[in-house]
Coordinates of C-alpha atoms and ligand atoms in Angstrom, one line a residue:
M24 CA 20.6 -12.8 74.1
N25 CA 18.0 -12.4 76.8
K26 CA 14.6 -13.7 76.6
Y27 CA 11.6 -10.9 77.7
E28 CA 10.2 -12.2 80.6
W29 CA 6.2 -11.4 79.9
P30 CA 4.1 -11.0 83.3
D31 CA 1.7 -13.7 83.8
N32 CA -2.1 -12.1 82.6
Q33 CA -0.1 -8.3 83.3
P34 CA 0.1 -5.6 81.1
A35 CA 3.3 -4.6 80.4
A36 CA 4.3 -1.0 79.7
F37 CA 6.2 -1.1 76.3
I38 CA 7.1 2.1 74.0
C39 CA 6.3 3.3 70.9
Q40 CA 9.7 3.6 69.0
R41 CA 8.8 4.1 65.6
K42 CA 5.6 4.8 63.7
W43 CA 5.3 5.2 59.4
Q44 CA 2.5 5.4 57.2
E45 CA 2.8 1.7 55.7
T46 CA -0.1 2.2 52.8
P47 CA -2.8 5.7 52.7
N48 CA -5.0 3.2 55.2
C49 CA -2.2 1.5 57.6
V50 CA 0.6 2.3 59.6
S51 CA 3.2 0.1 61.4
V52 CA 4.9 0.6 64.3
T53 CA 7.6 -1.3 66.6
L54 CA 7.2 -1.4 70.3
V55 CA 9.8 -2.3 72.9
A56 CA 9.5 -3.0 76.6
D57 CA 10.1 0.1 78.8
N58 CA 12.5 -2.0 81.3
Q59 CA 14.6 -3.6 78.1
N60 CA 18.4 -4.4 77.9
S61 CA 20.2 -3.7 74.6
D62 CA 20.3 -7.8 74.2
T63 CA 16.6 -8.2 74.9
V64 CA 14.6 -10.1 72.3
F65 CA 10.5 -11.2 72.4
D66 CA 10.0 -14.7 71.8
F67 CA 6.9 -15.8 70.2
I68 CA 5.3 -18.6 67.6
P69 CA 5.2 -16.9 63.9
G70 CA 1.2 -16.0 63.7
Q71 CA 0.4 -15.1 67.3
F72 CA -0.8 -11.5 68.3
I73 CA -0.4 -9.5 71.5
T74 CA -2.7 -7.6 73.2
L75 CA -2.4 -4.1 73.3
G76 CA -3.7 -1.1 76.0
I77 CA -3.9 1.9 74.7
E78 CA -5.8 5.1 76.2
V79 CA -8.5 6.6 74.4
E80 CA -10.6 9.5 75.5
G81 CA -9.7 8.8 79.1
K82 CA -10.2 5.0 79.0
T83 CA -7.6 2.4 78.6
E84 CA -8.9 0.1 75.6
Y85 CA -7.5 -2.9 74.9
R86 CA -7.7 -5.1 71.3
A87 CA -5.4 -8.0 69.6
Y88 CA -2.9 -7.3 67.0
S89 CA -1.2 -9.9 65.1
L90 CA 2.7 -9.5 65.1
S91 CA 4.2 -9.3 61.7
S92 CA 7.7 -8.9 63.0
M93 CA 9.9 -12.5 63.4
P94 CA 10.6 -13.7 66.8
N95 CA 14.0 -13.4 68.9
Q96 CA 14.5 -9.7 67.8
N97 CA 14.2 -6.8 69.8
E98 CA 11.7 -5.1 68.7
L99 CA 7.6 -6.2 67.9
Q100 CA 6.1 -4.5 65.1
L101 CA 2.3 -4.9 64.1
T102 CA 0.8 -3.0 61.0
I103 CA -2.8 -1.7 62.3
K104 CA -5.2 -0.5 59.5
R105 CA -7.9 2.2 59.3
V106 CA -11.7 1.1 60.2
D107 CA -15.3 2.6 60.0
G108 CA -15.4 3.2 63.5
G109 CA -12.4 1.6 64.9
K110 CA -11.6 3.3 68.0
V111 CA -8.3 1.9 68.9
S112 CA -7.1 1.1 65.5
N113 CA -7.9 4.9 64.0
Y114 CA -6.2 6.4 67.3
I115 CA -3.2 4.4 66.3
V116 CA -3.4 5.4 63.0
D117 CA -3.9 9.0 63.9
S118 CA -2.5 9.9 66.9
L119 CA -0.2 7.7 68.5
Q120 CA 3.2 9.0 68.9
E121 CA 6.8 7.8 68.7
G122 CA 8.3 7.6 72.3
Q123 CA 4.1 6.9 74.3
I124 CA 3.4 4.5 76.8
V125 CA 1.2 1.5 75.7
S126 CA 0.7 -1.4 78.0
V127 CA 0.9 -5.2 76.0
L128 CA 0.1 -8.5 76.9
K129 CA 2.1 -11.3 75.9
P130 CA 1.7 -12.9 73.1
A131 CA -0.6 -16.0 72.4
G132 CA -3.0 -17.5 70.0
E133 CA -3.2 -21.0 68.4
F134 CA -2.9 -19.7 64.5
H135 CA 0.9 -20.1 64.1
I136 CA 3.5 -21.9 62.3
G137 CA 4.0 -24.1 65.2
Q138 CA 0.6 -26.3 63.9
P139 CA 1.2 -29.6 62.2
H140 CA 2.1 -28.5 58.5
G141 CA 3.7 -30.8 55.3
E142 CA 6.5 -29.1 53.5
R143 CA 4.6 -26.9 51.0
I144 CA 2.3 -24.3 52.3
V145 CA -0.1 -21.7 50.9
L146 CA -0.5 -18.2 52.9
L147 CA -3.5 -16.8 52.2
S148 CA -4.6 -13.3 53.3
A149 CA -6.7 -9.8 52.3
G150 CA -6.3 -6.4 53.6
C151 CA -4.1 -6.2 57.2
G152 CA -4.3 -9.7 57.0
I153 CA -1.1 -10.4 56.0
T154 CA 0.4 -9.4 59.4
P155 CA 0.6 -13.0 60.8
V156 CA 1.3 -14.8 57.8
M157 CA 4.3 -12.3 56.8
S158 CA 5.8 -13.4 60.6
M159 CA 5.5 -16.9 59.4
A160 CA 6.8 -16.5 55.8
K161 CA 10.0 -14.2 56.8
T162 CA 10.4 -16.7 60.1
L163 CA 10.7 -19.8 57.4
L164 CA 12.8 -18.0 54.9
S165 CA 15.5 -16.8 57.5
D166 CA 15.8 -20.3 58.9
K167 CA 18.8 -21.8 56.8
T168 CA 17.6 -25.4 58.2
D169 CA 14.1 -25.0 56.6
T170 CA 13.0 -26.0 52.8
T171 CA 9.6 -25.3 53.6
D172 CA 8.2 -24.2 49.8
I173 CA 5.7 -21.3 50.7
Y174 CA 3.1 -20.1 48.0
F175 CA 2.0 -16.2 49.1
I176 CA -1.4 -15.2 47.7
H177 CA -2.6 -11.9 48.6
A178 CA -5.8 -9.7 48.0
A179 CA -6.0 -6.1 47.7
T180 CA -8.1 -3.5 46.6
E181 CA -5.8 -1.8 44.6
L182 CA -1.6 -1.9 44.7
E183 CA -1.1 0.8 46.7
Q184 CA -2.6 -1.0 49.0
V185 CA -0.9 -4.0 49.5
I186 CA 0.7 -3.7 53.0
Y187 CA 4.6 -4.4 52.4
H188 CA 4.6 -4.9 48.7
Q189 CA 8.4 -3.9 48.4
E190 CA 9.1 -6.3 51.3
L191 CA 7.5 -9.0 49.3
L192 CA 8.7 -8.7 46.0
E193 CA 12.1 -8.8 47.7
M194 CA 11.7 -12.0 49.4
A195 CA 10.1 -13.4 45.8
A196 CA 13.6 -12.2 44.1
S197 CA 15.7 -13.6 47.0
Y198 CA 14.2 -17.4 47.9
E199 CA 13.2 -19.8 45.2
R200 CA 11.4 -21.5 47.5
F201 CA 9.0 -18.3 48.0
H202 CA 6.1 -17.7 45.6
L203 CA 4.3 -14.5 45.0
D204 CA 0.8 -13.5 44.1
V205 CA -1.3 -10.6 44.6
M206 CA -5.2 -10.5 43.3
L207 CA -6.1 -6.7 42.7
E208 CA -9.6 -5.7 42.5
N209 CA -8.6 -2.9 40.6
A210 CA -5.3 -4.0 39.1
Q211 CA -4.7 -0.5 37.5
G212 CA -1.6 0.3 37.2
S213 CA 0.2 -3.1 38.0
D214 CA 0.7 -6.4 35.9
Y215 CA -1.4 -8.2 38.7
L216 CA -4.3 -10.1 37.6
E217 CA -7.6 -8.2 38.4
G218 CA -11.0 -9.5 39.9
R219 CA -11.2 -12.4 43.0
L220 CA -9.6 -15.0 44.2
T221 CA -12.1 -17.9 42.8
Q222 CA -11.7 -21.2 42.8
A223 CA -10.1 -21.1 39.3
A224 CA -7.1 -18.4 40.2
L225 CA -6.6 -20.3 43.0
K226 CA -5.5 -23.2 40.8
Q227 CA -4.2 -21.2 38.2
Y228 CA -1.8 -18.8 41.1
C229 CA -0.9 -22.5 42.6
S230 CA -1.7 -25.9 40.8
D231 CA -0.7 -27.6 43.6
I232 CA -2.6 -25.9 46.4
A233 CA -4.9 -28.7 47.4
E234 CA -1.5 -30.9 48.5
R235 CA -0.6 -27.7 50.8
S236 CA -1.1 -27.0 54.5
A237 CA -3.1 -23.9 54.3
F238 CA -2.8 -20.6 56.6
L239 CA -5.2 -18.3 56.2
C240 CA -6.3 -14.4 57.6
G241 CA -8.4 -11.5 56.4
P242 CA -11.5 -10.2 56.8
V243 CA -14.8 -12.7 58.0
G244 CA -16.5 -13.1 54.3
F245 CA -12.9 -13.2 52.5
M246 CA -11.9 -16.3 54.9
A247 CA -15.3 -18.3 54.2
A248 CA -15.4 -17.6 50.9
M249 CA -11.6 -19.2 50.7
K250 CA -12.3 -22.1 53.0
E251 CA -15.1 -23.0 50.6
N252 CA -12.8 -22.8 47.5
L253 CA -9.6 -24.6 49.7
Q254 CA -12.4 -27.6 50.4
A255 CA -14.0 -27.8 46.9
L256 CA -10.2 -28.1 45.5
G257 CA -10.0 -31.0 47.7
M258 CA -8.1 -29.6 50.3
N259 CA -7.4 -32.2 53.7
M260 CA -8.8 -29.9 56.0
D261 CA -6.3 -31.2 58.9
F262 CA -4.2 -28.9 57.2
F263 CA -5.9 -26.0 57.3
Y264 CA -5.9 -22.9 59.8
Q265 CA -7.5 -19.8 60.2
E266 CA -7.6 -16.5 62.5
S267 CA -10.7 -16.8 63.6
F268 CA -12.0 -14.6 65.8
T269 CA -15.1 -16.4 66.3
P270 CA -16.0 -18.2 69.4
A271 CA -16.0 -22.1 69.4
E272 CA -19.7 -23.6 70.0
S273 CA -20.5 -24.8 73.6
E274 CA -19.6 -28.2 74.2
Q275 CA -21.9 -27.7 76.9
P276 CA -25.8 -28.0 76.9
K277 CA -27.5 -24.3 77.5
V278 CA -30.3 -22.7 78.7
V279 CA -33.1 -22.6 76.3
A280 CA -36.1 -21.2 76.7
N281 CA -38.4 -23.5 74.7
D282 CA -40.3 -24.7 77.3
A283 CA -42.0 -23.1 80.8
E284 CA -38.8 -25.0 82.8
N285 CA -36.3 -23.3 80.9
K286 CA -37.9 -20.1 80.3
A287 CA -38.3 -20.0 84.3
Q288 CA -34.6 -20.9 84.3
A289 CA -33.3 -18.5 81.7
L290 CA -35.3 -15.2 83.2
S291 CA -34.0 -16.0 86.4
Q292 CA -31.3 -14.0 88.2
A293 CA -28.0 -15.4 89.8
S294 CA -25.1 -13.6 91.8
V295 CA -21.9 -13.2 90.8
F296 CA -19.6 -12.6 93.8
V297 CA -16.1 -10.9 93.7
P298 CA -14.4 -11.3 97.2
A299 CA -10.8 -10.1 96.7
F300 CA -12.7 -6.6 95.4
G301 CA -16.1 -6.7 97.6
A302 CA -18.0 -6.9 94.6
Q303 CA -21.4 -8.2 93.8
V304 CA -23.9 -8.1 91.3
E305 CA -26.2 -9.5 89.7
A306 CA -26.9 -11.0 86.4
K307 CA -28.8 -13.2 84.2
V308 CA -28.4 -17.1 84.2
G309 CA -26.5 -18.1 80.9
S310 CA -25.3 -14.3 80.8
A311 CA -21.5 -13.8 79.8
L312 CA -19.1 -13.8 82.8
I313 CA -17.7 -10.7 81.4
D314 CA -20.7 -8.4 81.5
A315 CA -21.2 -9.6 85.2
L316 CA -17.6 -8.6 86.2
E317 CA -17.4 -5.4 84.1
A318 CA -21.2 -4.2 85.4
A319 CA -19.5 -4.8 89.2
K320 CA -16.5 -2.5 87.7
V321 CA -14.1 -5.3 88.4
P322 CA -10.5 -4.6 86.6
V323 CA -10.9 -7.3 83.6
I324 CA -9.1 -7.0 80.5
A325 CA -11.5 -8.1 77.8
A326 CA -9.5 -7.2 74.5
C327 CA -11.0 -9.8 71.8
R328 CA -14.3 -10.8 73.5
S329 CA -14.1 -13.7 71.7
G330 CA -12.5 -16.1 73.2
I331 CA -9.1 -15.8 71.6
C332 CA -6.6 -14.0 73.5
G333 CA -6.2 -15.1 77.0
S334 CA -7.2 -11.4 78.3
C335 CA -10.2 -12.1 81.0
K336 CA -8.4 -15.1 82.1
C337 CA -10.3 -15.7 86.0
K338 CA -11.6 -18.5 88.5
V339 CA -14.9 -19.6 89.4
T340 CA -14.4 -20.8 92.8
K341 CA -17.8 -21.6 93.2
G342 CA -20.7 -22.2 91.0
E343 CA -21.7 -23.4 87.9
F344 CA -20.9 -22.5 84.6
T345 CA -20.5 -23.5 81.0
R346 CA -17.7 -22.4 78.5
T347 CA -18.1 -21.8 75.0
S348 CA -13.7 -21.3 74.3
T349 CA -11.2 -22.7 76.4
A350 CA -8.3 -21.2 73.8
T351 CA -5.0 -20.1 75.9
L352 CA -6.2 -22.2 79.0
T353 CA -4.3 -25.6 79.9
Q354 CA -6.2 -28.6 80.9
E355 CA -4.7 -27.9 85.0
E356 CA -6.2 -24.6 84.8
L357 CA -9.6 -26.2 83.1
D358 CA -9.7 -28.5 86.0
Q359 CA -9.1 -25.9 88.5
G360 CA -11.8 -23.7 87.4
F361 CA -10.2 -21.6 85.6
V362 CA -12.5 -19.7 82.6
L363 CA -12.2 -17.1 79.6
A364 CA -15.0 -14.4 81.3
C365 CA -16.0 -13.5 77.6
S366 CA -16.4 -17.1 76.9
C367 CA -18.2 -18.1 80.6
Q368 CA -21.8 -18.4 80.8
I369 CA -23.4 -18.4 84.5
E370 CA -25.4 -21.2 85.6
S371 CA -25.8 -20.4 89.0
D372 CA -24.7 -18.2 91.7
V373 CA -20.7 -17.8 91.4
E374 CA -17.7 -16.9 93.2
V375 CA -15.0 -15.6 91.1
A376 CA -11.2 -14.6 92.0
L377 CA -8.9 -12.7 89.1
S378 CA -5.9 -14.9 88.3
Ligands
LIG424 S1 -11.5 -11.3 75.6 FE1 -10.3 -12.4 74.6 S2 -10.3 -14.3 75.5 FE2 -11.9 -13.1 76.8

């Protein structure tokens, strides 16, 4: 077994090896590295995502997708759903071909099964949010030394939209410590309950849900409702984890244009200089560094634009700034002035180095 060495903060060339229709709205793809040996395997923590770069209409676009496969296998698997106006997702569903080269940035993210959790967990998902929790469930079940009791609750619109349905049924039939329930908006043609995952439904499915650790992933509205339900049911929120694409609030004071001085500061300009590229642009004080770097045509990758994926990491070598997210950055990197450009606000003239 030979662990794949991910380049640091640089995209690696991967090949789409297989692609198949998972549901009417979703495809699954497997990816292998362009230069990998037959014994190469990929290391990541179940729940993490990769950042995928794909050329669409002549421009490389980057997006983050959770991995649904297990670590230490010789391919990575993703499941991607068609979304309204989703340039990259819809391209993958409609046009990505087996054999096509894509760019991949190494797995990242704090939503993973390595977070502290008890002996009993609940994995809650809706739609394509099933991908990271599927990776968690499969990995825990395949570990013969693991004894975690897993309650897997998934919500979908209708039976044919339940991603990995057959595989889930097989897992439920094979493992006593894996319990499956599915809630459908339209349950026609199935034995599943119809409706929404209310507090009562959660409790009915899993009577000890409040005593479990929870991992939640799905659309924003679903996640907000489930978090509220779990809180109301009395769950200890120290053991509640969710895949959130909303950046954390800034811990630093921000420029607020509510008096004359602040207004002047908010409207004032600062220069952003990137010596390695001889690029310089003017930007508003308080604006996001990523916008200035893109305006300066510096080749920075911004996949999530929410301070999650780490793809936009760079270093501010001079000047003042605030940060709204420091996810993926180590304390050492923070001390050295590394920032996530999408989550960094310019507060004075700055000089920037791409890492
Ligand atoms: S684009 Fe993902 S952290 Fe900045």
